[in-house]
XYZ file of C-alpha atoms in Angstrom:
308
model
C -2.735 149.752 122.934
C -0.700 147.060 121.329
C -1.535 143.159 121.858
C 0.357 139.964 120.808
C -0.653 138.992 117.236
C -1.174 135.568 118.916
C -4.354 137.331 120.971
C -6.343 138.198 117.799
C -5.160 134.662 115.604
C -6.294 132.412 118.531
C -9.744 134.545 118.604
C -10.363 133.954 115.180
C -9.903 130.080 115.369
C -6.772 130.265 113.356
C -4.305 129.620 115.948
C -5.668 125.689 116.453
C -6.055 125.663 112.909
C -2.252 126.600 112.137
C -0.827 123.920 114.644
C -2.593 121.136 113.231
C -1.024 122.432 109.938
C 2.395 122.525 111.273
C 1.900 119.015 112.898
C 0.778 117.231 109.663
C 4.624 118.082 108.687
C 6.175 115.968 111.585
C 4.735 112.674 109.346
C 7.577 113.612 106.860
C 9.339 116.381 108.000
C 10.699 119.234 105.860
C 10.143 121.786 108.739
C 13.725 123.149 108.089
C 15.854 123.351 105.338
C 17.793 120.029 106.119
C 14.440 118.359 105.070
C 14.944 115.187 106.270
C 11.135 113.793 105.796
C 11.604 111.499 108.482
C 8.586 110.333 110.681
C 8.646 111.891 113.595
C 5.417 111.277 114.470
C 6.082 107.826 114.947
C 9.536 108.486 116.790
C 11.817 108.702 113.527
C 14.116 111.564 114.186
C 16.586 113.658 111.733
C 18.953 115.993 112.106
C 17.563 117.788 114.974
C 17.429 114.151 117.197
C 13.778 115.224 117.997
C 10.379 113.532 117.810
C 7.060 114.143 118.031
C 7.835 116.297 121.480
C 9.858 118.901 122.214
C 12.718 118.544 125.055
C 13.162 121.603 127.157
C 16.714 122.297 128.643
C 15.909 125.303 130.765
C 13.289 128.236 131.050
C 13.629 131.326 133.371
C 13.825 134.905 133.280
C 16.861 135.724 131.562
C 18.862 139.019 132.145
C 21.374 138.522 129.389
C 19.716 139.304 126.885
C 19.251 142.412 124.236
C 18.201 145.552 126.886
C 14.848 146.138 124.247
C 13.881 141.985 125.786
C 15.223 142.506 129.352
C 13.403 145.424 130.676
C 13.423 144.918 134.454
C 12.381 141.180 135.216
C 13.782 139.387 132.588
C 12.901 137.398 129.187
C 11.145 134.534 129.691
C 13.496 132.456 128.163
C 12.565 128.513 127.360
C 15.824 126.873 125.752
C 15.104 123.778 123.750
C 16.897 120.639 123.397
C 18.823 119.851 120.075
C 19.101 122.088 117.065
C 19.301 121.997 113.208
C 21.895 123.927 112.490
C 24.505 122.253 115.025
C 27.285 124.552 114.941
C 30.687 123.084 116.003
C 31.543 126.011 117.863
C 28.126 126.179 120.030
C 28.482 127.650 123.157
C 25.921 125.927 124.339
C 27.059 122.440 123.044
C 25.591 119.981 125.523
C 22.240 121.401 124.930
C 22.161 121.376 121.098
C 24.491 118.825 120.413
C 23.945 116.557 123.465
C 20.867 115.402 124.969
C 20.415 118.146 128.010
C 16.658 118.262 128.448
C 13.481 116.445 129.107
C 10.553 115.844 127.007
C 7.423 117.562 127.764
C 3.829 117.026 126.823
C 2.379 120.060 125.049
C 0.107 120.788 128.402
C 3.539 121.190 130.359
C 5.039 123.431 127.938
C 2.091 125.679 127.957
C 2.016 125.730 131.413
C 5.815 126.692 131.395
C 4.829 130.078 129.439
C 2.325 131.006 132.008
C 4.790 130.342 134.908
C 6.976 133.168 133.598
C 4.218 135.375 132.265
C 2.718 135.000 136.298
C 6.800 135.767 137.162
C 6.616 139.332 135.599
C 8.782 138.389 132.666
C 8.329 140.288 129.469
C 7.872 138.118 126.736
C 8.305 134.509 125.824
C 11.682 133.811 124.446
C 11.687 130.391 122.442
C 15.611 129.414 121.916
C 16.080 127.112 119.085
C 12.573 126.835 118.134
C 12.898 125.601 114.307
C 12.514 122.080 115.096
C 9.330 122.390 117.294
C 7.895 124.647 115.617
C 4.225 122.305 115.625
C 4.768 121.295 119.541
C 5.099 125.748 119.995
C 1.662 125.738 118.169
C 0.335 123.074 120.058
C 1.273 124.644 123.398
C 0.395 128.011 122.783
C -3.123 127.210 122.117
C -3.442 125.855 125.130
C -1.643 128.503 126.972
C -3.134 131.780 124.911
C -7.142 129.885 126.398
C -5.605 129.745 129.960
C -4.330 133.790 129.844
C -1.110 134.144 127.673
C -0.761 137.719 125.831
C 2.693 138.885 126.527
C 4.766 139.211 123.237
C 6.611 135.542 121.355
C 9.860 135.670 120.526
C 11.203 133.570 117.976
C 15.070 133.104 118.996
C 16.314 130.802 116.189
C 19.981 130.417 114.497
C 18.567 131.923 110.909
C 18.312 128.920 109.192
C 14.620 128.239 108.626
C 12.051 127.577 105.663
C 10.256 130.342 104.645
C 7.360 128.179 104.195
C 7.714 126.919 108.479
C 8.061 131.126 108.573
C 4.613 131.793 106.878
C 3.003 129.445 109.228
C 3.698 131.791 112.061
C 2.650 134.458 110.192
C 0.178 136.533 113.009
C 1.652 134.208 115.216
C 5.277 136.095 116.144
C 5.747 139.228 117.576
C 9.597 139.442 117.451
C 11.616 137.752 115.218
C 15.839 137.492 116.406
C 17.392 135.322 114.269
C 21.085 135.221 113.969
C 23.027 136.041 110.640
C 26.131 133.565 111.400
C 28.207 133.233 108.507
C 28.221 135.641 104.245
C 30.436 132.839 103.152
C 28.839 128.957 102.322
C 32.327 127.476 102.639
C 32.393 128.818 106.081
C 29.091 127.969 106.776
C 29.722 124.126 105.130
C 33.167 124.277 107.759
C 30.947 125.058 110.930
C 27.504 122.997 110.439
C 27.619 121.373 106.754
C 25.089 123.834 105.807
C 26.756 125.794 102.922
C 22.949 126.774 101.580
C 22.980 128.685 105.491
C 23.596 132.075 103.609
C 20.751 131.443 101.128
C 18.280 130.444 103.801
C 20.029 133.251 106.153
C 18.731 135.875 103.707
C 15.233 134.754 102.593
C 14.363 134.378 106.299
C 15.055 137.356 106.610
C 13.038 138.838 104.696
C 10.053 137.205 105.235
C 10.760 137.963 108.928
C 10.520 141.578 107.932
C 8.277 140.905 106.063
C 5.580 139.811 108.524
C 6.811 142.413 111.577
C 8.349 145.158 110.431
C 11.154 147.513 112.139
C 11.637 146.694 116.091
C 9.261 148.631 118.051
C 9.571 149.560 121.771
C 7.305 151.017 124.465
C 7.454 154.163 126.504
C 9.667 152.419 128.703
C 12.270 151.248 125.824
C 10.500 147.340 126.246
C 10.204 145.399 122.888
C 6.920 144.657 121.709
C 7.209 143.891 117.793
C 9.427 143.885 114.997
C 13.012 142.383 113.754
C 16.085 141.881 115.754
C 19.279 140.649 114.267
C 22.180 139.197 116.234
C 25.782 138.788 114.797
C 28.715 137.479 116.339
C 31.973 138.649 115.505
C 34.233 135.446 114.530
C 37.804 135.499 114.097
C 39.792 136.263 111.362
C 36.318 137.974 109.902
C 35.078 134.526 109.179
C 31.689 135.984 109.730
C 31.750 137.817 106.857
C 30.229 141.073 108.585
C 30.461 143.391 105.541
C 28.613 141.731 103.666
C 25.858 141.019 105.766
C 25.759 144.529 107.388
C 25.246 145.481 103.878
C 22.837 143.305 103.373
C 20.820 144.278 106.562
C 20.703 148.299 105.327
C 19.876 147.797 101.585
C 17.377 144.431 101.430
C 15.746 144.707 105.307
C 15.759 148.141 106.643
C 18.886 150.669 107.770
C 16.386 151.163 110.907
C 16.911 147.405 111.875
C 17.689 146.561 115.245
C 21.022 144.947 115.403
C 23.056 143.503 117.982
C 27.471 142.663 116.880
C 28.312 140.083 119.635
C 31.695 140.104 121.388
C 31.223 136.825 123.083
C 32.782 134.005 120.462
C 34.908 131.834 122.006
C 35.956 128.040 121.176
C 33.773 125.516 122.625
C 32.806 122.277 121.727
C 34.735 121.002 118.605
C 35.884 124.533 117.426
C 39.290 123.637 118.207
C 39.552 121.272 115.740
C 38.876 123.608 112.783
C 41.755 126.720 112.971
C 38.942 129.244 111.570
C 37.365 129.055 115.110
C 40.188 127.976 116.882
C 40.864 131.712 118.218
C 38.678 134.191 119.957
C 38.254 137.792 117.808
C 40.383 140.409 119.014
C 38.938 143.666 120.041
C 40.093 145.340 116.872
C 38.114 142.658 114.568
C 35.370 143.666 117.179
C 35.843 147.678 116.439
C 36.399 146.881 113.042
C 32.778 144.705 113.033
C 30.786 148.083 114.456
C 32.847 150.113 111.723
C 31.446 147.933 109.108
C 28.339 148.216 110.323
C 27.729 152.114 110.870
C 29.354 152.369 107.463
C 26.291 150.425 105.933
C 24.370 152.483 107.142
C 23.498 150.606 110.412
C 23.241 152.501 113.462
C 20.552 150.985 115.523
C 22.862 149.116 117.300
C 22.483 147.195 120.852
C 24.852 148.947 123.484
C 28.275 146.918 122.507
C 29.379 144.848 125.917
C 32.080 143.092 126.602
C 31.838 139.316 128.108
C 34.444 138.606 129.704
C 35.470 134.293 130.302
C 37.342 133.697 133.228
């Protein structure tokens, strides 16, 4: 019968253990790889315009996501405030750019996971969570006490320290971290993080690593393993060759991948004319091509989103 690897950590006294660990890096903070080793516990912020709490945008039981995370009532999805990867195409912009959120104390935000565990949702989906990874800690340790055990998910844009990554080591059920860009002079162009690749990569691995190949339930519902997203950018800025190939010969050909449709320009992408454009369908045919010709075939059903 399988149970969150939160359930057993949290039993053993390690759960408490690990977010006081992950805390003690707010004082100079190199959660990330922007390292900024500013204070946060004394209100200093970095990159990610965060402090010593976490801001929540939005939580609710999200339908949008992969089918494997949807199931019938939803992900429990809690989006956070600010990012560290800041992409200047985000399609959520006024949330990780802007300040669209609320701080909350680590009490609220556990209580926030056992609202949509009580609503029937499937798992916890934590969007953007590379930045709070201490304040998740925190909260979960006072949530798993109070009744949590449906699976984590760790939602995060793929640029994270494997060292932050070990610490939620028998923490994290499912890992879905985007691979955004092959090429550092494309990812220098969209967030002035041309080591994105690099990082990109190693998390990767260690994602693996911990969890393994996506696993599923009778009923086709997620409850461990590695899920990669990949949106198709125009022009094949994303470089998906290369990390398709990547995927099948360093992860696993049996990895659980998802080639997004949905770029279009938002936020400052206009001002750059590599994401000035939405894909076409052929770069999106020719993005599924690459992939089953790496050897990837566990792919998420392709769907089309159409912007009005």
């Amino acid at each position: 019968m399988f149970r969150s690897a939160y359930i057993e950590t949290y039993n053993k006294g390690l759960l408490k253990k690990k977010a006081e660990q992950a805390r003690k890096i707010l004082a100079s903070c190199v959660l990330c790889p922007r390292m900024c080793k500013v204070d946060r516990l004394s209100g200093e912020t970095g990159v990610c315009k965060t402090g010593e709490r976490a801001m929540v945008s939005s939580y609710n039981a999200h339908f949008g996501e992969e089918a494997p995370l949807v199931g019938r009532n939803g992900s429990g999805t809690i989006f956070f405030t600010h990012c560290n990867l800041l992409c200047v195409f985000c399609q959520n912009y006024d949330i990780s750019h802007e300040d669209c959120g609320e701080e909350v104390s680590d009490e609220q935000l556990a209580d926030i996971m056992l609202a949509l565990q009580k609503s029937g949702c499937h798992n916890i989906n934590f969007v953007t969570p590379s930045h709070v990874v201490p304040q998740i800690l925190s909260a979960l340790n006072l949530a798993a006490e109070k009744g949590l055990c449906i699976p984590l998910v760790y939602n995060t844009g793929g640029y994270d320290r494997i060292e932050t990554l070990k610490i939620l080591d028998g923490i994290v059920d499912i890992y879905m971290p985007d691979f955004k860009f092959w090429d550092p002079d494309i990812a220098y162009k969209s967030c002035e993080a041309k080591d994105y690749p690099e990082f990109a990569r190693n998390a990767l691995t260690e994602m693996s690593r911990q969890v393994g190949d996506l696993v599923t339930d009778a009923s086709g519902i997620a409850q461990r393993g590695l899920l990669v997203r990949h949106l198709v950018m125009p022009h094949g800025h994303a470089g998906t060759r290369e990390v398709m190939h990547f995927i099948a010969d360093k992860i696993s050909k049996n990895t659980y991948v998802n080639i997004m449709f949905q770029y279009r320009p938002c936020g400052k992408a206009y001002q750059f004319k590599e994401f000035s454009s939405r894909p076409s369908d052929r770069n999106f045919d020719e993005a599924v091509k690459s992939a089953r010709e790496e050897g990837i075939t566990r792919l998420d059903k392709p769907r089309r989103v159409f912007v009005l």
